[in-house]
Amino acid sequence: MTPSPNFSDRRGGATPSLIVIHYTAMESCAAARARLCDPVAEVSAHWLISRHGDAEALVDEDKRAWHAGAGAWAGITDVNSHSIGIELDNRGNEPFPEPQMAALETLLEGIMARWQIPAHRVIGHSDMAPDRKSDPGPRFDWQRLARQGLSVWPELTGADPAPDFLSSACRFGYPALGEDLVLRAFRWRFRPAASGPVTSADAAMAAALALRFGVDAPAAQA
């Protein structure tokens, strides 16, 4: 038995095809665990990883944990039914410790193998809900995961002028919201030091991701 009662069956016979990474935004791992296991709170995740690198299963992976809420990715609107949620013990304004990142990498490798989830389907909570979520935030090292094949990073060729940023970002998977919202989430993940209006660099990175991993692109390879 896993400790959280907050789960249900995946709808429509869905199996996990996404992994969503969160931070807890709470003062301690114990406090986060208590909330994720509180039936009154009606929230949960499949996994919780402490700052010290302890990974605890809270909901069986074949069940629907209640971690994602409203949002969408690559046309999927019931993200909970199609995803596995991982919570990282982090207040949201601090770096992610090395033991925690190492544990996450080990966990991701196992989940991706068990469910045949490709690297471009590992996303942040803010990616699928740019209008209301910021986790795992600009301090999370997505490029580190990409170097190990556990996420993706844009490969720029500089060969062609970049098309429209928003259309490319949406083709990669972002929900069709306003440009400012999508740009903010995109930069948290790929350009955390950037600010101001959309630039050609943003557009080029989004175009590179859309070309390789777009929802209507041929057989994406990580």
Short mmCIF file of C-alpha atoms in Angstrom, two decimals:
data_model
loop_
_atom_site.label_atom_id
_atom_site.label_comp_id
_atom_site.label_asym_id
_atom_site.label_seq_id
_atom_site.Cartn_x
_atom_site.Cartn_y
_atom_site.Cartn_z
CA MET A 1 0.00 0.00 0.00
CA THR A 2 1.24 3.48 -0.88
CA PRO A 3 0.42 6.15 1.69
CA SER A 4 -1.73 8.67 -0.18
CA PRO A 5 -5.45 7.99 -0.50
CA ASN A 6 -5.76 10.72 -3.12
CA PHE A 7 -5.95 8.85 -6.40
CA SER A 8 -8.39 7.30 -8.84
CA ASP A 9 -8.35 5.12 -11.93
CA ARG A 10 -6.89 6.63 -15.08
CA ARG A 11 -9.72 7.70 -17.36
CA GLY A 12 -10.43 6.10 -20.70
CA GLY A 13 -7.89 3.33 -20.23
CA ALA A 14 -5.01 5.81 -20.45
CA THR A 15 -1.47 4.81 -19.53
CA PRO A 16 1.32 7.22 -18.57
CA SER A 17 2.85 9.04 -21.53
CA LEU A 18 4.06 12.16 -19.70
CA ILE A 19 6.12 12.93 -16.61
CA VAL A 20 5.40 16.22 -14.83
CA ILE A 21 7.99 17.70 -12.45
CA HIS A 22 6.87 19.95 -9.58
CA TYR A 23 8.28 21.65 -6.52
CA THR A 24 6.36 21.43 -3.26
CA ALA A 25 6.62 25.13 -2.25
CA MET A 26 6.40 24.05 1.40
CA GLU A 27 8.73 24.48 4.37
CA SER A 28 9.69 20.83 4.73
CA CYS A 29 9.41 17.45 3.08
CA ALA A 30 7.37 16.22 6.04
CA ALA A 31 4.86 19.03 5.57
CA ALA A 32 4.61 18.27 1.86
CA ARG A 33 4.14 14.57 2.51
CA ALA A 34 1.39 15.28 5.04
CA ARG A 35 -0.50 17.45 2.55
CA LEU A 36 -0.06 15.01 -0.34
CA CYS A 37 -1.48 12.25 1.87
CA ASP A 38 -4.30 14.31 3.44
CA PRO A 39 -7.69 13.22 2.03
CA VAL A 40 -9.10 16.67 2.76
CA ALA A 41 -6.48 18.36 0.54
CA GLU A 42 -7.40 16.21 -2.49
CA VAL A 43 -3.90 16.56 -3.99
CA SER A 44 -1.20 13.96 -4.48
CA ALA A 45 1.72 12.86 -6.62
CA HIS A 46 3.20 9.52 -7.50
CA TRP A 47 6.60 10.37 -6.06
CA LEU A 48 8.11 12.76 -3.50
CA ILE A 49 11.88 13.36 -3.41
CA SER A 50 13.46 14.98 -0.35
CA ARG A 51 16.38 17.41 -0.40
CA HIS A 52 18.55 14.53 0.79
CA GLY A 53 17.62 12.34 -2.17
CA ASP A 54 15.08 10.04 -0.53
CA ALA A 55 12.44 9.06 -3.09
CA GLU A 56 9.10 7.87 -1.71
CA ALA A 57 6.21 6.42 -3.69
CA LEU A 58 2.91 7.99 -2.62
CA VAL A 59 0.59 6.65 -5.36
CA ASP A 60 1.01 3.58 -7.56
CA GLU A 61 2.17 4.58 -11.02
CA ASP A 62 -0.73 2.82 -12.73
CA LYS A 63 -3.21 5.03 -10.86
CA ARG A 64 -4.26 8.62 -11.50
CA ALA A 65 -2.64 10.93 -8.96
CA TRP A 66 -4.06 14.43 -8.53
CA HIS A 67 -1.04 16.62 -9.20
CA ALA A 68 -1.48 18.48 -12.48
CA GLY A 69 -4.85 20.24 -12.33
CA ALA A 70 -6.14 22.37 -15.18
CA GLY A 71 -3.85 22.70 -18.16
CA ALA A 72 -2.74 20.89 -21.32
CA TRP A 73 0.28 19.54 -23.12
CA ALA A 74 0.49 18.47 -26.76
CA GLY A 75 -3.29 18.39 -26.99
CA ILE A 76 -3.80 16.36 -23.79
CA THR A 77 -6.17 18.16 -21.44
CA ASP A 78 -6.60 15.46 -18.77
CA VAL A 79 -2.92 15.50 -17.87
CA ASN A 80 -3.49 13.56 -14.64
CA SER A 81 -4.77 10.54 -16.55
CA HIS A 82 -1.78 10.56 -18.89
CA SER A 83 1.08 11.41 -16.55
CA ILE A 84 3.24 10.53 -13.59
CA GLY A 85 3.83 13.38 -11.15
CA ILE A 86 7.08 13.92 -9.24
CA GLU A 87 7.24 16.43 -6.37
CA LEU A 88 10.61 17.85 -5.33
CA ASP A 89 10.98 19.18 -1.80
CA ASN A 90 11.85 22.80 -2.58
CA ARG A 91 10.36 26.11 -1.46
CA GLY A 92 10.58 27.49 -4.99
CA ASN A 93 13.25 30.12 -4.34
CA GLU A 94 16.33 27.96 -3.81
CA PRO A 95 18.64 25.65 -5.79
CA PHE A 96 17.89 21.95 -6.04
CA PRO A 97 20.53 20.01 -4.04
CA GLU A 98 22.81 17.52 -5.73
CA PRO A 99 21.44 14.45 -3.84
CA GLN A 100 17.92 15.40 -4.91
CA MET A 101 18.88 15.86 -8.55
CA ALA A 102 20.78 12.56 -8.58
CA ALA A 103 17.77 10.77 -7.09
CA LEU A 104 15.49 12.41 -9.67
CA GLU A 105 17.72 11.22 -12.50
CA THR A 106 17.61 7.64 -11.22
CA LEU A 107 13.84 7.81 -10.77
CA LEU A 108 13.27 9.31 -14.23
CA GLU A 109 15.36 6.64 -15.89
CA GLY A 110 13.26 3.92 -14.27
CA ILE A 111 9.89 5.52 -15.02
CA MET A 112 10.80 6.24 -18.64
CA ALA A 113 11.88 2.63 -19.13
CA ARG A 114 8.82 1.16 -17.39
CA TRP A 115 6.31 3.18 -19.41
CA GLN A 116 8.33 3.85 -22.58
CA ILE A 117 8.11 7.61 -22.11
CA PRO A 118 10.46 9.57 -24.40
CA ALA A 119 12.58 12.45 -23.19
CA HIS A 120 10.47 15.14 -24.87
CA ARG A 121 7.50 14.05 -22.76
CA VAL A 122 9.23 15.03 -19.51
CA ILE A 123 7.86 18.47 -18.68
CA GLY A 124 7.43 20.96 -15.86
CA HIS A 125 4.16 21.92 -14.20
CA SER A 126 4.56 25.42 -15.62
CA ASP A 127 4.87 24.01 -19.14
CA MET A 128 1.35 22.56 -19.07
CA ALA A 129 -0.19 25.37 -16.98
CA PRO A 130 1.67 28.61 -17.88
CA ASP A 131 -1.25 30.73 -16.70
CA ARG A 132 -1.14 29.54 -13.09
CA LYS A 133 2.01 27.57 -12.22
CA SER A 134 5.72 28.38 -11.96
CA ASP A 135 7.24 25.07 -10.86
CA PRO A 136 9.86 23.72 -11.06
CA GLY A 137 11.00 27.27 -11.84
CA PRO A 138 14.10 28.97 -13.26
CA ARG A 139 16.51 27.36 -10.77
CA PHE A 140 15.77 23.86 -12.03
CA ASP A 141 18.53 22.45 -14.27
CA TRP A 142 16.72 21.15 -17.35
CA GLN A 143 19.91 21.16 -19.40
CA ARG A 144 21.49 18.70 -16.96
CA LEU A 145 18.61 16.27 -17.54
CA ALA A 146 18.84 16.74 -21.30
CA ARG A 147 22.53 15.85 -21.33
CA GLN A 148 21.56 12.45 -19.90
CA GLY A 149 18.65 11.85 -22.25
CA LEU A 150 16.09 12.51 -19.51
CA SER A 151 14.69 15.68 -21.10
CA VAL A 152 15.32 17.67 -24.27
CA TRP A 153 17.16 20.84 -25.24
CA PRO A 154 16.91 22.82 -28.50
CA GLU A 155 19.63 22.21 -31.06
CA LEU A 156 20.11 25.36 -33.11
CA THR A 157 21.44 25.20 -36.65
CA GLY A 158 21.08 28.84 -37.63
CA ALA A 159 20.18 27.74 -41.14
CA ASP A 160 16.72 29.27 -41.52
CA PRO A 161 14.94 32.33 -40.18
CA ALA A 162 12.92 31.41 -37.11
CA PRO A 163 9.14 31.34 -37.57
CA ASP A 164 6.62 32.76 -35.12
CA PHE A 165 7.54 31.95 -31.51
CA LEU A 166 4.04 31.16 -30.25
CA SER A 167 3.08 28.82 -33.09
CA SER A 168 6.33 26.90 -32.66
CA ALA A 169 5.96 26.68 -28.88
CA CYS A 170 2.42 25.37 -29.26
CA ARG A 171 3.56 22.81 -31.80
CA PHE A 172 6.17 21.61 -29.30
CA GLY A 173 3.36 21.12 -26.77
CA TYR A 174 2.58 24.34 -24.92
CA PRO A 175 -1.14 25.17 -24.57
CA ALA A 176 -2.55 27.84 -26.87
CA LEU A 177 -2.54 30.75 -24.44
CA GLY A 178 -1.29 34.31 -24.81
CA GLU A 179 2.27 34.86 -26.00
CA ASP A 180 3.35 36.51 -22.74
CA LEU A 181 2.25 33.52 -20.64
CA VAL A 182 3.84 30.93 -22.89
CA LEU A 183 7.03 32.98 -23.24
CA ARG A 184 7.39 33.25 -19.46
CA ALA A 185 7.07 29.47 -18.99
CA PHE A 186 9.33 28.77 -21.97
CA ARG A 187 12.05 31.03 -20.57
CA TRP A 188 11.80 29.55 -17.08
CA ARG A 189 12.78 26.28 -18.71
CA PHE A 190 15.10 27.21 -21.57
CA ARG A 191 16.30 30.83 -21.02
CA PRO A 192 16.00 31.62 -17.29
CA ALA A 193 18.17 34.75 -17.52
CA ALA A 194 16.17 36.31 -20.38
CA SER A 195 13.62 39.11 -19.98
CA GLY A 196 11.60 41.51 -22.08
CA PRO A 197 9.61 40.89 -25.26
CA VAL A 198 10.04 37.79 -27.38
CA THR A 199 13.30 37.73 -29.34
CA SER A 200 14.70 35.88 -32.32
CA ALA A 201 16.56 33.62 -29.88
CA ASP A 202 13.28 32.55 -28.25
CA ALA A 203 11.74 31.92 -31.67
CA ALA A 204 14.73 29.94 -32.89
CA MET A 205 14.76 27.70 -29.83
CA ALA A 206 11.01 27.08 -30.04
CA ALA A 207 11.30 26.33 -33.76
CA ALA A 208 14.09 23.81 -33.15
CA LEU A 209 12.01 22.01 -30.53
CA ALA A 210 8.92 22.02 -32.74
CA LEU A 211 10.88 20.61 -35.67
CA ARG A 212 12.23 17.66 -33.67
CA PHE A 213 9.42 17.00 -31.21
CA GLY A 214 6.30 18.76 -32.52
CA VAL A 215 2.94 17.08 -32.03
CA ASP A 216 2.53 16.81 -35.82
CA ALA A 217 6.21 16.16 -36.55
CA PRO A 218 7.37 12.81 -37.90
CA ALA A 219 8.63 10.26 -35.35
CA ALA A 220 10.45 12.51 -32.90
CA GLN A 221 13.78 11.31 -31.62
CA ALA A 222 15.22 12.44 -28.30
#
